[in-house]
Short mmCIF file of C-alpha atoms in Angstrom, two decimals:
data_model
loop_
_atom_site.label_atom_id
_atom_site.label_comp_id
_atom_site.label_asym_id
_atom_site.label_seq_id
_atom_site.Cartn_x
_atom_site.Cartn_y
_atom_site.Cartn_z
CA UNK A 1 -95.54 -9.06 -43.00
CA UNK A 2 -94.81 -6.32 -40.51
CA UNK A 3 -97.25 -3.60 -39.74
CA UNK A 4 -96.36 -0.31 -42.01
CA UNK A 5 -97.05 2.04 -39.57
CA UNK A 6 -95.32 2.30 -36.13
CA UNK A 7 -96.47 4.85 -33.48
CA UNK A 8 -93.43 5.84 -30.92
CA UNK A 9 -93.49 5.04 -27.25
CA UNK A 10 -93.28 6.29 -24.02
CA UNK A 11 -89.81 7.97 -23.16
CA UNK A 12 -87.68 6.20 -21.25
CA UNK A 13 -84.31 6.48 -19.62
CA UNK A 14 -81.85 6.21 -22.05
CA UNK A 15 -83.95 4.28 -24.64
CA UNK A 16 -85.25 5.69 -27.43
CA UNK A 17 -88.87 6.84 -28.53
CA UNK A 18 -89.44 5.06 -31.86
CA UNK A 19 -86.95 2.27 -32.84
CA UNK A 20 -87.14 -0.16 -35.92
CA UNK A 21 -84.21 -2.79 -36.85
CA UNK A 22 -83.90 -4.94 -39.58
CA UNK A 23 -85.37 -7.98 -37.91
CA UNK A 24 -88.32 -5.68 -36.38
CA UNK A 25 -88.99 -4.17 -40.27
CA UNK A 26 -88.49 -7.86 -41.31
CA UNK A 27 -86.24 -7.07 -44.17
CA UNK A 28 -82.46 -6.78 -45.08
CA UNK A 29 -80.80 -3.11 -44.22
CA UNK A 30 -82.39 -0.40 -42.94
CA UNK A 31 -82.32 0.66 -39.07
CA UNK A 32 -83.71 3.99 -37.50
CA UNK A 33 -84.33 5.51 -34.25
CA UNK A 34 -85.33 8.89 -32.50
CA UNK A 35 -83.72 10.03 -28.94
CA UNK A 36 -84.77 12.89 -27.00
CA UNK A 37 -82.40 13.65 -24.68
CA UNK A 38 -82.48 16.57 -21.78
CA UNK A 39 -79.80 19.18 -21.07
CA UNK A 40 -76.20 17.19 -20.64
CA UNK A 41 -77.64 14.03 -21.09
CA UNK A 42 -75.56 11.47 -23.70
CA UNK A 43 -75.99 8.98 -25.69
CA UNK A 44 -73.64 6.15 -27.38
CA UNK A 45 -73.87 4.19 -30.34
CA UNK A 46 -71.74 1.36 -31.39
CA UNK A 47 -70.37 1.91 -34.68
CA UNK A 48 -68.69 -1.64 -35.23
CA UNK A 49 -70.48 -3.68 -38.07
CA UNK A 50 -72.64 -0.89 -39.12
CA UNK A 51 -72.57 2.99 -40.04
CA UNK A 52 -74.43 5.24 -38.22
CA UNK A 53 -76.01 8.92 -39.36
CA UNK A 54 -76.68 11.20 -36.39
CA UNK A 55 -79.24 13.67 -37.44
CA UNK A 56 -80.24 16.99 -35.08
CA UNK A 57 -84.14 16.89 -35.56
CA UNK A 58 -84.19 19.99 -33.15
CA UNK A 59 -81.92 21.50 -29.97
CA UNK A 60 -77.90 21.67 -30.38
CA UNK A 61 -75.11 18.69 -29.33
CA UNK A 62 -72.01 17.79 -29.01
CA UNK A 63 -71.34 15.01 -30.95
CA UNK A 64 -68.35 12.27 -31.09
CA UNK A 65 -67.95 10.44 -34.00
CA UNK A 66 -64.49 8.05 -33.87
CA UNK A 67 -61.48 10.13 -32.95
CA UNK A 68 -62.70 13.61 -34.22
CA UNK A 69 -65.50 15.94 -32.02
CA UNK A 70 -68.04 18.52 -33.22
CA UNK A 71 -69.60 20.93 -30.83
CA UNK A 72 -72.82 22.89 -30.87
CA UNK A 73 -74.54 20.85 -33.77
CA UNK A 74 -77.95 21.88 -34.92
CA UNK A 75 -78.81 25.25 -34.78
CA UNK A 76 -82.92 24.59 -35.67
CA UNK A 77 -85.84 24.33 -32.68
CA UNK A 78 -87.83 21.36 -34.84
CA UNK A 79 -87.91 20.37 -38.31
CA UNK A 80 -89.70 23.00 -39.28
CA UNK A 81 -87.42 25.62 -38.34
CA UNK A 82 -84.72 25.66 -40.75
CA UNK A 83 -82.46 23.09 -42.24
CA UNK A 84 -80.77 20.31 -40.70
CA UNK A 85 -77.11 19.61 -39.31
CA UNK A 86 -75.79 15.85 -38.86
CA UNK A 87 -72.68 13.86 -38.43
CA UNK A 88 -71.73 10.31 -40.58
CA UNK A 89 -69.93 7.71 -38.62
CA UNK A 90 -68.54 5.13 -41.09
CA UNK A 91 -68.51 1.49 -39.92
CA UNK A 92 -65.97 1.25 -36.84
CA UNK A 93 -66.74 4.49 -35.95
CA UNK A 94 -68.26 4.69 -33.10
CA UNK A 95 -70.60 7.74 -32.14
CA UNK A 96 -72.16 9.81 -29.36
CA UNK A 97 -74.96 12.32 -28.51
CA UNK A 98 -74.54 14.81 -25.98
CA UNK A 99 -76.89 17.65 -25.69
CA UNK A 100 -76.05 21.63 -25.30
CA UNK A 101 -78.41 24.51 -24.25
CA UNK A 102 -81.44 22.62 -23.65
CA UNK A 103 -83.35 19.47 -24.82
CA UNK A 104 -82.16 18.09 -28.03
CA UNK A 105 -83.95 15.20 -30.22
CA UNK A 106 -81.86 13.52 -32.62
CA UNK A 107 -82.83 10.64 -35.11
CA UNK A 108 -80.33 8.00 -35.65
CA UNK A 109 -80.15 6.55 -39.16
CA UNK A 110 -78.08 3.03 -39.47
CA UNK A 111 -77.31 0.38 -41.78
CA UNK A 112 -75.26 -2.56 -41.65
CA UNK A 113 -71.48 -1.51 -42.95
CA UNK A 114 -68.60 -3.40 -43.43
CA UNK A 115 -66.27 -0.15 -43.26
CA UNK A 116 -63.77 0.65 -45.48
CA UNK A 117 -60.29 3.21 -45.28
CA UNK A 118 -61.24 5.72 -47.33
CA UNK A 119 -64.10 7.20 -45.29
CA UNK A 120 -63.78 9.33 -42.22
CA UNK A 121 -66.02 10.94 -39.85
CA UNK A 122 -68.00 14.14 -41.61
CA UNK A 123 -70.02 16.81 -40.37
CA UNK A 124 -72.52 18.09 -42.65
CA UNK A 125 -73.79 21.66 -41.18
CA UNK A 126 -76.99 23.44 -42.40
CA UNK A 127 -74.68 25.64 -44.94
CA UNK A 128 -74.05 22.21 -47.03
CA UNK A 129 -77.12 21.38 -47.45
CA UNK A 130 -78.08 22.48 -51.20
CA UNK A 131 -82.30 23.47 -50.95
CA UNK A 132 -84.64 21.55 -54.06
CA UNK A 133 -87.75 22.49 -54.72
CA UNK A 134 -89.65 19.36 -56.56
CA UNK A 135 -92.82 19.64 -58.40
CA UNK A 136 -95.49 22.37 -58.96
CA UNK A 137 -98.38 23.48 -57.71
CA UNK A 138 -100.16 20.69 -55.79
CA UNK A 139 -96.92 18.61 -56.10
CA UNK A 140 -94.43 20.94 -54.68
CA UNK A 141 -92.03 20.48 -52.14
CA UNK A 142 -88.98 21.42 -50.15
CA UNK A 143 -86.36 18.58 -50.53
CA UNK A 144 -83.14 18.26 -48.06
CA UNK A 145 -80.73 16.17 -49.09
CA UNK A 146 -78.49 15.21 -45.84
CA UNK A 147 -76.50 11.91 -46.74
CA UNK A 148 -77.34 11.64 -50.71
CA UNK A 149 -75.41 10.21 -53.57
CA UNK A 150 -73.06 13.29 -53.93
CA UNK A 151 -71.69 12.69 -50.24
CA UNK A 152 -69.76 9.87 -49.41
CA UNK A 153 -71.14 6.90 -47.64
CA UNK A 154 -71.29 2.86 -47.59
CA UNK A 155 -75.14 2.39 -47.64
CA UNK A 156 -76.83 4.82 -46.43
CA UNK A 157 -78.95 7.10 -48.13
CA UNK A 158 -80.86 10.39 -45.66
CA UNK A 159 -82.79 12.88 -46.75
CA UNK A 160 -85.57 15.36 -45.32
CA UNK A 161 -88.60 16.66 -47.29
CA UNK A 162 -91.31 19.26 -46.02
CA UNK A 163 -94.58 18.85 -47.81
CA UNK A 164 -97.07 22.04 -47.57
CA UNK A 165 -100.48 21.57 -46.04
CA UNK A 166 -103.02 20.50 -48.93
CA UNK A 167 -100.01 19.03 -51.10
CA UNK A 168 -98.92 16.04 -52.10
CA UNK A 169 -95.18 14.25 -51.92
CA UNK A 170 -93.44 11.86 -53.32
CA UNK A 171 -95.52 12.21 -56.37
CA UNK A 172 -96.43 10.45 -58.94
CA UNK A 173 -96.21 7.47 -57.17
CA UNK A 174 -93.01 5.45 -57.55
CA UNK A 175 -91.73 2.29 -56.80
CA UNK A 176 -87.66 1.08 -55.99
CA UNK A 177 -88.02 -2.63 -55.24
CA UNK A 178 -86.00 -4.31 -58.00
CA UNK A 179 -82.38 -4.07 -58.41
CA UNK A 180 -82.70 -3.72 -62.12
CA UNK A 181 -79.96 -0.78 -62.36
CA UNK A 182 -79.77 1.87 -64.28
CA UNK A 183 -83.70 1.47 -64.66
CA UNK A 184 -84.32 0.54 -60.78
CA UNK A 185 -82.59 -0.32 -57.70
CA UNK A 186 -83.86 -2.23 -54.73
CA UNK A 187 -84.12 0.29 -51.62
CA UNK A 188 -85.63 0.18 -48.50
CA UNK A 189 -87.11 2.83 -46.90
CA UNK A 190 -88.40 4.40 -44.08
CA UNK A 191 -90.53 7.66 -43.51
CA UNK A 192 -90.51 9.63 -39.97
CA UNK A 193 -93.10 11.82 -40.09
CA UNK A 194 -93.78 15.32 -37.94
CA UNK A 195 -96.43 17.45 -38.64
CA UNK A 196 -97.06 21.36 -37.92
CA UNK A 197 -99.49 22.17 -36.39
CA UNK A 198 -98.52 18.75 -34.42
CA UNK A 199 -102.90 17.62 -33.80
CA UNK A 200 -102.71 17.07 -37.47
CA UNK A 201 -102.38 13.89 -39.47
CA UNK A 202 -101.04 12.82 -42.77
CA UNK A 203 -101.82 9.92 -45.18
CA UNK A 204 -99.28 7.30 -47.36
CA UNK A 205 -100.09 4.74 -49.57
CA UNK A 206 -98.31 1.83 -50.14
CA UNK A 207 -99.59 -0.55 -53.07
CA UNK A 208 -97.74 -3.37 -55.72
CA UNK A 209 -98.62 -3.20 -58.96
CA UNK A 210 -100.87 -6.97 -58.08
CA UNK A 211 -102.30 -5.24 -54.97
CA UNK A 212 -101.10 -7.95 -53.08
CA UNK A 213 -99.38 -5.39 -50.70
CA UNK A 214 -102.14 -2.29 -50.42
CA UNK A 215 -102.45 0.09 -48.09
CA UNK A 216 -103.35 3.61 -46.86
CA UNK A 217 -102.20 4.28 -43.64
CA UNK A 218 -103.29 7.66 -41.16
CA UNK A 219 -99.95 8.75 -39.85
CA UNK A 220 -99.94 10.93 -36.75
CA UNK A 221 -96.69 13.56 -35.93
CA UNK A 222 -93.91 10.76 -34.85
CA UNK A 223 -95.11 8.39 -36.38
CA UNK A 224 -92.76 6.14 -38.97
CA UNK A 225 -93.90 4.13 -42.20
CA UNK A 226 -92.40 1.60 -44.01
CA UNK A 227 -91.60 1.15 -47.15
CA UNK A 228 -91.10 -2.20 -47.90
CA UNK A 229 -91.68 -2.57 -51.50
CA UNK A 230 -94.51 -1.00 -54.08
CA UNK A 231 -94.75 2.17 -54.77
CA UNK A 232 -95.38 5.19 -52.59
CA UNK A 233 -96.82 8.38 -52.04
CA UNK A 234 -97.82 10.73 -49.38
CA UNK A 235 -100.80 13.29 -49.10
CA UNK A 236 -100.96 16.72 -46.36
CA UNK A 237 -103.97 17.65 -45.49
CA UNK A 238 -105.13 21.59 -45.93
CA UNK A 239 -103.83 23.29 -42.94
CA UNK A 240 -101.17 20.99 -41.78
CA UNK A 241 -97.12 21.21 -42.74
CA UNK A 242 -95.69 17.43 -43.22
CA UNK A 243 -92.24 16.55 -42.96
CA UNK A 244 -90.69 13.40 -43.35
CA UNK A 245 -87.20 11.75 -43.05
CA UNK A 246 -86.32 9.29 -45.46
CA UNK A 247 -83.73 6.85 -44.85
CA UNK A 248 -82.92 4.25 -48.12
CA UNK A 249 -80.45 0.93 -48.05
CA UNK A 250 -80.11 -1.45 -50.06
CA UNK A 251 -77.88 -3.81 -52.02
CA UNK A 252 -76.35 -0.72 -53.90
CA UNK A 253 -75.92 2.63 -52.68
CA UNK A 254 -78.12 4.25 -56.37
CA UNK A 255 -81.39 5.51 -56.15
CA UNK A 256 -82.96 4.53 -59.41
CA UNK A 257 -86.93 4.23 -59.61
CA UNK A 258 -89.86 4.30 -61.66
CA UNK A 259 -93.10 5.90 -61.12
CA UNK A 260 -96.73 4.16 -61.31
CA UNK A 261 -97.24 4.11 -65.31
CA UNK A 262 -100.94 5.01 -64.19
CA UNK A 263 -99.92 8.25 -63.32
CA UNK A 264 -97.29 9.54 -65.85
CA UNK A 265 -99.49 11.31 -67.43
CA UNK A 266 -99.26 13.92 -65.06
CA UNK A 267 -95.48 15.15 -65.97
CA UNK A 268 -96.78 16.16 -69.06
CA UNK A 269 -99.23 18.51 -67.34
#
C-alpha cells in the first residue's frame, strides 16, 4: 500500500509542490496538486478526460476555464484569512492559472471525467460559499463547502474545514469505503493540511474496523494524507489552527458514511 502521508517538495519551475495521481495514491479517482506561482506567472491544465477544480489557497488570479475568463480570483492572503474563491472546469474544459498582484498558491483538485453538455465552466466566489459550524465544544469546527453536492459537478467533491487549536475534526470517527448507498458510499479522499502558527503539527488516524490498515500519522503544514479506506479523524494540538482541504471521488458523486459504532455514544452527549 502507499504511504498515507506525503510531505511536498522543493519548488520548481513550473512543477508543482505536492502532487498525488491515481496511480501514485494507488487507487481509482482522486488527483490533487498545489502550485505556487510568482507575479504573472501561468499555469495550464489539460481538461480533456478529466475535470479539474482550481482552488485560490491564497494571492488573486486570473483564471481560464474553456471559453469563458474570470479575473482577480481570491481575495484571501492564506487559508486562514477568509473564505475561499475557485473555478470548476468540467471534462473538456481546459483551464489556466495566472497570477495578479503578487504570489498566488492555488491547489488543483481533479478527477477522471467523461464530460457531459449540461455543465459549463463556474466560478464560485467567497460570497457563495454558505459558512457551517459542525460540532460543539471540543468537536467544533468551521466547514467550507467549495464543490459539494448542492453545486453541480461529475465527480468531484471539495471542501475546506478549519479546526481550532486543541480540537478535534472529522469527529466521531467515520468511515466511506463501501458503496452501500443510501447507508454508505465508496469515496476517496485526500486531506491537505496547513497549520497556523505554520512550526506546528497536527495528527490523523486512519484505522479498519480489523486493524489491518492502522495508523496515526504527524502531519506537518503542507503536508497531504490519504484516505484510502477506514475511518478517519483528525486532532489540533492546543495552540495551533488546522485546516484541511478535502477532496472525495468515487464511483458516485453521494457522500454517505457511517461513524465508528465505538464512538456514537458521544452524539448523545
Amino acid at each position: 500500500m502507499p504511504e498515507l502521508l506525503i510531505h511536498p517538495g522543493e519548488p520548481r519551475p513550473g512543477e508543482p509542490v505536492v502532487r498525488v495521481t491515481p496511480e501514485s495514491a494507488g487507487w481509482d479517482y482522486t488527483g490533487f496538486e498545489v502550485h505556487r506561482l510568482a507575479d504573472g506567472e501561468e499555469r495550464s491544465f489539460d481538461a480533456d478526460g478529466r475535470e479539474l477544480c482550481a482552488v485560490m489557497l491564497g494571492g488573486r488570479a486570473d483564471v481560464g476555464a474553456g471559453d469563458r475568463s474570470f479575473e482577480g480570483v481570491g481575495d484571501r492572503a492564506n487559508v486562514f484569512d477568509g473564505l475561499p474563491a475557485a473555478v470548476h472546469a468540467p471534462a473538456g474544459h481546459a483551464l489556466s492559472v495566472r497570477a495578479v498582484g503578487g504570489e498566488a498558491e492555488v491547489a488543483l483538485c481533479w478527477s477522471p471525467a467523461e464530460g457531459t453538455d449540461a455543465l459549463e465552466p463556474a466560478l464560485i466566489e467567497p460570497g457563495d460559499i454558505q459558512v457551517e459550524i459542525r460540532g460543539s465544544g471540543s468537536m467544533e469546527r468551521r466547514v467550507h463547502p467549495i464543490l459539494m453536492a448542492d453545486r453541480p459537478a461529475e465527480r468531484l467533491l471539495v471542501v475546506e474545514v478549519i479546526t481550532p487549536g486543541g480540537n478535534y475534526s472529522s469527529y466521531p470517527p467515520h468511515k466511506h469505503d463501501r458503496d452501500d448507498p443510501p447507508r454508505e458510499t465508496l469515496l476517496e479522499e485526500v486531506y491537505y493540511h496547513r497549520i497556523d502558527p505554520a512550526q506546528g503539527f497536527g495528527m490523523q488516524r486512519v484505522y479498519t474496523d480489523d486493524r489491518s490498515l492502522d495508523e496515526t500519522i504527524t502531519f506537518s503544514d503542507g503536508d497531504v494524507v490519504l484516505v484510502p479506506r477506514g475511518y478517519h479523524t483528525v486532532s489540533a494540538p492546543p495552540g495551533y489552527d488546522v485546516y484541511y482541504l478535502n477532496v472525495m471521488v468515487g464511483p458516485r458523486r453521494e457522500w454517505h458514511f457511517v461513524n465508528d459504532p465505538d464512538h456514537e455514544w458521544l452524539f448523545g452527549r
